[in-house]
Amino acid sequence: MSSINIGIIGTGSISQFHLDAYEANQNVKITAICDQNKKRANDIAQKYGAEYVFENYEDMLQLKELDAISICTWNNSHAKLSIASLKAGKHVLVEKPLCITVEEAEEIQHIAKETDRVVQVGVVRRFDPNTQMVKSFVDGEMFGDFYYAKASSLRRAGNPGGWFADKEKSGGGPLIDIGVHVIDLCWYLMGKPKPVSISANTYYELGNRSNVKHVPFYKAADYDPTKNNVEDMANSIIRFENGASLMLDVSFTLHATKDETAVKLYGTKGGIELAPELKIITEQHDTMLNILPQTVSPKLDVKKAFTNEINHFIECCQSGEEPISSLDDGVQMMRILNGIYESANRRQEITL
Ligand SMILES: NC(=O)c1ccc[n+]([C@@H]2O[C@H](COP(=O)([O-])OP(=O)(O)OC[C@H]3O[C@@H](n4cnc5c(N)ncnc54)[C@H](O)[C@@H]3O)[C@@H](O)[C@H]2O)c1
């Protein structure tokens, strides 16, 4: 298999996970680095031995030897950068969320169809070892039909600030940032049923709570607590064509006793609790069984998930196969996310 020359756009917090995984992959050369922050780009290029450094992505995309691009920038640039990369003949791994609007998502889809390039969406939790294991159980029909799922990602005081809290750059708050992970996991394991209606609420009650002491949390590279116009909490019920439903709640800030993540799916023959800790639930011989599979960790393994995600992307670039986290799935997720915001804004259930 030929080696893949990678370019990274955006060298803030999450790019480190991409870069470490690319560096560990023998089929990859980290060739070019781009960030509008020149110092950050230079530091990262030096750290990972990249030959080229750019402040402007258009200059970087002119490099003929680049095969593929990782997009690790603010959400409002994802569509523009994906489209420019595809037009320049590069494969694309774009961080979640795919973009901000459904129109942008469909535009990327339209351009991608005109090329033979790979587009993978960075819903990294599909690549966590535990997710991959339970997916094989799902495919083996261990759980019957899933009719209900619950997705939660609640932070007490974890607004990342900076662009994350600036709606124009992020597209929204915890829903589009962390909600996308847990919705996607449930939807993927449920077999990607077609969403038909959404009833949702968003709340802007607590602000970013940067005043709260002694609580470490994920921050944007250019952290700034002064700008905040995103929701601090959202909840929703999503109904699917097959009758199944998904209940969601997410927050950046909330008066709760602790942070909580839940990914739970309930089927006709059994259930899965993927988060906070992996458990399988079933019934045999008139007895309820709570099964603890033998795994390296019952919790999300972020580093391993990124390694698997990046390795899968490189394999798809080499083979031309459609990624597990496909562009079409990313577009459908944008319909769900935008539907949640629309229902909350209109204060009524909406149909998709
Ligand atoms: N998969 C995950 O678990 C996960 C976790 C965190 C963030 N993310 C996603 O990764 C992306 C980046 O998040 P982050 O936390 O690294 O943010 P960050 O603020 O730490 O870094 C973003 C970087 O992108 C640069 N940038 C922005 N627009 C640019 C442009 N047009 N051209 C060149 N450089 C540009 C900024 O200067 C900054 O250095 C977001 O889309 C976010 O949703 C994913």
Coordinates of C-alpha atoms and ligand atoms in Angstrom, one line a residue:
M1 CA 0.0 0.0 0.0
S2 CA 1.3 3.5 -0.8
S3 CA 2.0 5.9 1.9
I4 CA -0.4 8.8 2.5
N5 CA 0.8 12.4 2.8
I6 CA -1.3 14.2 5.4
G7 CA -2.0 17.9 5.9
I8 CA -3.7 19.2 9.1
I9 CA -5.7 22.3 9.2
G10 CA -6.2 23.7 12.7
T11 CA -3.6 22.9 15.4
G12 CA -5.6 23.5 18.6
S13 CA -6.6 21.1 21.3
I14 CA -8.1 18.2 19.3
S15 CA -5.4 18.1 16.6
Q16 CA -3.0 16.6 19.0
F17 CA -5.0 13.4 19.0
H18 CA -5.0 13.3 15.2
L19 CA -1.3 14.1 15.0
D20 CA -0.2 11.5 17.6
A21 CA -2.2 8.8 15.7
Y22 CA -0.9 9.8 12.3
E23 CA 2.7 9.8 13.7
A24 CA 2.2 6.2 15.0
N25 CA 0.9 5.0 11.6
Q26 CA 3.6 3.6 9.4
N27 CA 1.7 4.4 6.2
V28 CA 1.5 8.1 6.9
K29 CA 3.8 11.1 6.5
I30 CA 2.8 14.3 8.3
T31 CA 3.7 16.6 5.4
A32 CA 2.0 19.9 6.0
I33 CA 0.5 22.0 8.9
C34 CA -1.8 24.9 8.6
D35 CA -3.2 27.3 11.2
Q36 CA -4.3 30.9 11.0
N37 CA -2.3 31.2 14.3
K38 CA 1.3 31.2 12.8
K39 CA 3.1 30.5 16.0
R40 CA 0.9 27.5 16.8
A41 CA 1.4 26.1 13.3
N42 CA 5.1 26.5 13.5
D43 CA 5.4 24.9 16.9
I44 CA 3.4 21.9 15.8
A45 CA 5.2 21.5 12.5
Q46 CA 8.5 21.4 14.4
K47 CA 7.2 18.9 16.9
Y48 CA 5.9 16.5 14.3
G49 CA 8.6 17.2 11.6
A50 CA 6.3 18.5 8.9
E51 CA 8.1 19.9 5.9
Y52 CA 5.6 22.7 5.1
V53 CA 3.8 25.2 7.3
F54 CA 1.0 27.5 6.2
E55 CA -1.2 30.2 7.6
N56 CA -3.6 30.0 4.7
Y57 CA -5.4 26.7 3.8
E58 CA -5.6 27.7 0.1
D59 CA -1.9 27.8 -0.2
M60 CA -1.6 24.4 1.5
L61 CA -4.1 22.8 -0.8
Q62 CA -2.0 23.7 -3.8
L63 CA 0.6 21.2 -2.6
K64 CA 0.4 18.4 -5.2
E65 CA 1.9 15.7 -3.0
L66 CA -0.8 16.0 -0.3
D67 CA -3.2 13.1 -0.4
A68 CA -5.5 13.8 2.5
I69 CA -6.5 16.5 5.0
S70 CA -7.6 16.4 8.6
I71 CA -9.9 19.4 9.4
C72 CA -9.6 20.3 13.1
T73 CA -10.9 23.9 13.0
W74 CA -13.9 25.8 14.2
N75 CA -17.2 24.4 13.1
N76 CA -18.1 27.3 10.8
S77 CA -15.1 26.5 8.6
H78 CA -15.7 22.8 8.2
A79 CA -17.9 23.1 5.0
K80 CA -15.7 25.6 3.3
L81 CA -12.5 23.6 4.1
S82 CA -14.0 20.2 3.1
I83 CA -15.3 21.5 -0.2
A84 CA -11.9 23.2 -1.0
S85 CA -10.0 20.1 -0.1
L86 CA -12.3 17.9 -2.3
K87 CA -11.9 20.3 -5.2
A88 CA -8.2 20.1 -4.8
G89 CA -8.4 16.3 -5.1
K90 CA -7.7 15.5 -1.4
H91 CA -9.4 12.9 0.9
V92 CA -11.0 14.5 3.9
L93 CA -11.4 13.6 7.6
V94 CA -13.5 16.4 9.1
E95 CA -14.0 16.7 12.8
K96 CA -17.5 16.5 14.2
P97 CA -19.9 18.1 13.6
L98 CA -19.7 17.8 9.8
C99 CA -20.7 21.5 9.6
I100 CA -23.3 23.9 10.9
T101 CA -26.3 23.8 8.6
V102 CA -28.1 21.2 6.6
E103 CA -27.5 23.3 3.4
E104 CA -23.8 23.2 4.0
A105 CA -23.9 19.5 4.6
E106 CA -25.8 18.8 1.4
E107 CA -23.3 21.0 -0.5
I108 CA -20.4 18.9 0.7
Q109 CA -22.4 15.8 -0.3
H110 CA -23.0 17.3 -3.7
I111 CA -19.3 18.1 -4.3
A112 CA -18.1 14.8 -2.9
K113 CA -20.3 12.9 -5.4
E114 CA -18.4 14.6 -8.2
T115 CA -15.1 13.3 -6.9
D116 CA -13.8 9.8 -6.1
R117 CA -12.4 11.1 -2.8
V118 CA -13.1 9.7 0.7
V119 CA -14.9 11.9 3.3
Q120 CA -15.0 10.6 6.9
V121 CA -16.7 12.4 9.7
G122 CA -14.9 12.5 13.0
V123 CA -17.5 10.8 15.2
V124 CA -14.6 9.2 17.1
R125 CA -16.7 7.2 19.6
R126 CA -17.8 4.8 16.9
F127 CA -14.1 3.7 16.9
D128 CA -13.9 3.1 20.7
P129 CA -13.0 -0.6 21.3
N130 CA -16.2 -1.1 23.4
T131 CA -18.4 0.4 20.7
Q132 CA -16.8 -1.8 18.1
M133 CA -17.4 -4.8 20.3
V134 CA -21.1 -4.1 21.1
K135 CA -21.6 -3.3 17.4
S136 CA -20.6 -6.9 16.6
F137 CA -23.1 -8.1 19.2
V138 CA -25.8 -5.9 17.6
D139 CA -25.0 -7.3 14.1
G140 CA -25.2 -10.8 15.7
E141 CA -28.8 -9.8 16.7
M142 CA -28.2 -10.3 20.4
F143 CA -30.6 -7.5 21.4
G144 CA -33.5 -7.9 19.0
D145 CA -35.0 -4.6 17.9
F146 CA -34.1 -1.4 19.8
Y147 CA -37.2 0.6 20.6
Y148 CA -35.8 3.1 23.1
A149 CA -32.5 4.8 23.7
K150 CA -31.2 7.4 26.1
A151 CA -28.3 9.7 25.5
S152 CA -26.9 12.2 28.1
S153 CA -23.9 14.3 28.2
L154 CA -24.2 16.6 31.2
R155 CA -21.5 18.9 32.4
R156 CA -21.9 20.9 35.6
A157 CA -19.5 23.7 34.6
G158 CA -17.7 22.8 31.4
N159 CA -18.3 25.5 28.8
P160 CA -15.1 25.4 26.7
G161 CA -15.3 29.2 26.0
G162 CA -13.8 31.0 23.0
W163 CA -15.3 30.0 19.6
F164 CA -17.2 27.1 21.2
A165 CA -19.4 29.7 23.0
D166 CA -19.7 31.9 20.0
K167 CA -22.7 30.7 18.0
E168 CA -21.5 32.2 14.7
K169 CA -18.4 30.1 14.9
S170 CA -19.8 26.9 16.6
G171 CA -23.4 26.7 15.4
G172 CA -24.6 26.2 18.9
G173 CA -23.6 25.0 22.4
P174 CA -23.5 21.6 24.1
L175 CA -26.0 20.1 21.6
I176 CA -23.8 20.5 18.5
D177 CA -20.5 20.0 20.5
I178 CA -21.0 17.1 22.9
G179 CA -24.6 16.0 22.1
V180 CA -23.6 15.0 18.6
H181 CA -21.3 12.2 20.1
V182 CA -24.0 10.5 22.2
I183 CA -26.8 11.0 19.7
D184 CA -24.6 9.5 17.0
L185 CA -23.7 6.5 19.1
C186 CA -27.3 5.6 19.9
W187 CA -28.5 6.2 16.3
Y188 CA -25.6 4.1 14.9
L189 CA -26.2 1.2 17.2
M190 CA -30.0 1.4 16.7
G191 CA -29.3 0.7 13.0
K192 CA -29.6 4.3 11.8
P193 CA -33.4 4.5 11.7
K194 CA -34.9 7.4 9.8
P195 CA -35.8 10.3 12.1
V196 CA -39.4 11.6 11.5
S197 CA -40.2 14.0 14.3
I198 CA -38.4 16.0 17.1
S199 CA -39.6 17.8 20.2
A200 CA -36.9 19.8 21.9
N201 CA -36.1 22.6 24.4
T202 CA -33.0 24.7 24.8
Y203 CA -32.2 26.8 27.9
Y204 CA -30.0 29.9 28.3
E205 CA -30.1 30.2 32.1
L206 CA -26.7 29.9 33.7
G207 CA -24.2 31.4 31.2
N208 CA -20.7 29.9 31.1
R209 CA -20.0 29.9 34.8
S210 CA -16.3 30.7 34.4
N211 CA -16.6 32.0 38.0
V212 CA -16.8 28.5 39.4
K213 CA -13.6 27.5 41.2
H214 CA -11.7 24.2 41.3
V215 CA -13.3 22.6 38.3
P216 CA -10.9 21.7 35.5
F217 CA -12.5 21.4 32.0
Y218 CA -11.8 21.2 28.3
K219 CA -11.0 24.7 26.8
A220 CA -10.6 26.1 23.3
A221 CA -7.0 26.9 22.4
D222 CA -8.0 30.6 22.5
Y223 CA -10.0 30.4 25.7
D224 CA -12.1 33.5 26.4
P225 CA -15.0 33.3 28.9
T226 CA -16.4 36.8 28.0
K227 CA -18.3 35.7 24.8
N228 CA -21.2 33.4 25.4
N229 CA -24.4 33.3 23.3
V230 CA -25.0 29.5 23.0
E231 CA -27.5 27.4 24.9
D232 CA -26.3 26.0 28.2
M233 CA -28.7 23.1 28.2
A234 CA -30.8 21.2 25.6
N235 CA -33.2 18.2 25.8
S236 CA -35.1 16.4 23.2
I237 CA -37.2 13.4 22.2
I238 CA -36.6 12.1 18.7
R239 CA -39.1 9.7 17.1
F240 CA -38.0 7.4 14.3
E241 CA -39.9 5.9 11.3
N242 CA -39.8 2.4 12.9
G243 CA -41.5 3.7 16.1
A244 CA -38.3 3.7 18.1
S245 CA -37.5 6.8 20.2
L246 CA -34.4 8.5 21.6
M247 CA -34.3 10.7 24.7
L248 CA -31.5 13.3 25.0
D249 CA -30.2 15.8 27.5
V250 CA -27.0 17.8 27.2
S251 CA -25.4 20.7 29.1
F252 CA -22.3 22.8 29.3
T253 CA -23.5 24.1 32.7
L254 CA -26.2 22.7 35.0
H255 CA -26.8 22.6 38.8
A256 CA -26.1 18.9 39.0
T257 CA -24.1 17.0 41.6
K258 CA -21.7 15.6 39.0
D259 CA -20.9 15.4 35.3
E260 CA -22.8 12.5 33.7
T261 CA -22.6 10.6 30.4
A262 CA -25.1 8.0 29.5
V263 CA -25.5 5.9 26.3
K264 CA -28.2 3.3 26.9
L265 CA -30.2 1.2 24.4
Y266 CA -33.1 -1.0 25.2
G267 CA -34.1 -3.8 22.8
T268 CA -36.7 -6.6 22.6
K269 CA -34.1 -9.3 23.6
G270 CA -31.6 -7.3 25.6
G271 CA -30.0 -4.0 26.3
I272 CA -26.7 -2.1 26.2
E273 CA -25.2 0.4 28.6
L274 CA -22.2 1.7 26.8
A275 CA -21.7 4.7 29.0
P276 CA -20.9 5.6 31.7
E277 CA -19.6 2.0 31.9
L278 CA -20.1 -0.9 29.6
K279 CA -22.8 -3.5 30.6
I280 CA -24.9 -5.9 28.6
I281 CA -28.3 -6.8 29.9
T282 CA -30.3 -9.8 28.9
E283 CA -32.6 -12.5 30.3
Q284 CA -32.1 -16.3 30.4
H285 CA -33.8 -19.1 32.3
D286 CA -36.2 -16.6 33.9
T287 CA -33.3 -14.6 35.2
M288 CA -32.1 -11.1 34.4
L289 CA -28.4 -11.1 33.6
N290 CA -26.2 -8.0 33.9
I291 CA -23.1 -9.0 31.9
L292 CA -19.7 -7.3 32.3
P293 CA -17.7 -8.1 29.2
Q294 CA -14.0 -8.7 29.6
T295 CA -12.5 -5.5 28.1
V296 CA -9.3 -3.4 28.7
S297 CA -11.5 -0.7 30.2
P298 CA -15.3 -0.5 30.8
K299 CA -15.1 3.2 29.9
L300 CA -14.4 5.2 26.7
D301 CA -10.7 4.9 25.7
V302 CA -10.2 8.2 24.0
K303 CA -6.7 7.6 22.8
K304 CA -7.4 4.2 21.3
A305 CA -10.6 5.5 19.7
F306 CA -8.6 8.2 17.9
T307 CA -6.0 5.7 16.8
N308 CA -8.6 3.4 15.4
E309 CA -10.4 6.4 13.7
I310 CA -7.2 7.6 12.0
N311 CA -6.1 4.2 11.0
H312 CA -9.5 3.5 9.5
F313 CA -9.3 6.8 7.5
I314 CA -5.9 5.9 6.1
E315 CA -7.2 2.4 5.1
C316 CA -10.2 4.1 3.3
C317 CA -7.8 6.5 1.6
Q318 CA -5.8 3.6 0.3
S319 CA -8.7 1.3 -0.6
G320 CA -11.3 3.9 -1.7
E321 CA -13.9 2.2 0.6
E322 CA -16.6 4.2 2.3
P323 CA -15.8 5.0 5.9
I324 CA -17.8 3.5 8.8
S325 CA -18.6 7.2 9.8
S326 CA -19.7 8.2 6.3
L327 CA -20.5 11.6 4.8
D328 CA -24.2 10.4 4.4
D329 CA -24.4 9.7 8.1
G330 CA -22.9 13.1 8.8
V331 CA -25.5 14.8 6.7
Q332 CA -28.3 12.9 8.4
M333 CA -26.9 13.9 11.8
M334 CA -27.0 17.6 10.7
R335 CA -30.7 17.1 10.0
I336 CA -31.2 15.8 13.5
L337 CA -29.2 18.6 15.2
N338 CA -30.8 21.3 13.2
G339 CA -34.2 19.8 13.8
I340 CA -33.6 19.9 17.6
Y341 CA -32.7 23.6 17.4
E342 CA -35.6 24.3 15.1
S343 CA -38.1 22.6 17.4
A344 CA -36.7 24.4 20.5
N345 CA -36.9 27.8 18.7
R346 CA -40.5 27.2 17.5
R347 CA -41.5 25.7 20.9
Q348 CA -43.3 22.8 19.1
E349 CA -42.7 19.4 17.7
I350 CA -41.4 19.5 14.1
T351 CA -41.4 16.8 11.4
L352 CA -38.4 16.1 9.3
Ligands
LIG1 N1 -13.8 14.3 18.3 C1 -13.8 14.9 19.5 O1 -14.0 14.3 20.6 C2 -13.6 16.4 19.6 C3 -13.2 17.0 20.8 C4 -13.0 18.4 20.8 C5 -13.2 19.1 19.6 N2 -13.6 18.5 18.5 C6 -13.8 19.3 17.2 O2 -12.5 19.7 16.7 C7 -12.6 20.9 16.1 C8 -11.5 21.9 16.7 O3 -11.8 21.9 18.1 P1 -10.6 22.3 19.1 O4 -11.0 21.9 20.5 O5 -9.3 21.7 18.7 O6 -10.5 23.9 19.0 P2 -9.3 24.9 19.3 O7 -9.9 26.2 19.4 O8 -8.5 24.3 20.4 O9 -8.4 24.8 17.9 C9 -8.9 25.2 16.7 C10 -7.7 25.7 15.9 O10 -8.2 25.9 14.5 C11 -7.6 27.2 14.0 N3 -8.5 27.6 13.0 C12 -9.8 28.0 13.0 N4 -10.2 28.3 11.8 C13 -9.2 28.2 10.9 C14 -9.1 28.3 9.5 N5 -10.1 28.7 8.7 N6 -7.8 28.1 9.0 C15 -6.8 27.7 9.7 N7 -6.9 27.5 11.1 C16 -8.1 27.7 11.7 C17 -7.5 28.1 15.3 O11 -6.6 29.1 15.1 C18 -7.1 27.0 16.4 O12 -5.7 26.9 16.5 C19 -14.0 21.4 16.3 O13 -14.8 21.1 15.2 C20 -14.5 20.6 17.5 O14 -15.9 20.3 17.4 C21 -13.7 17.2 18.4

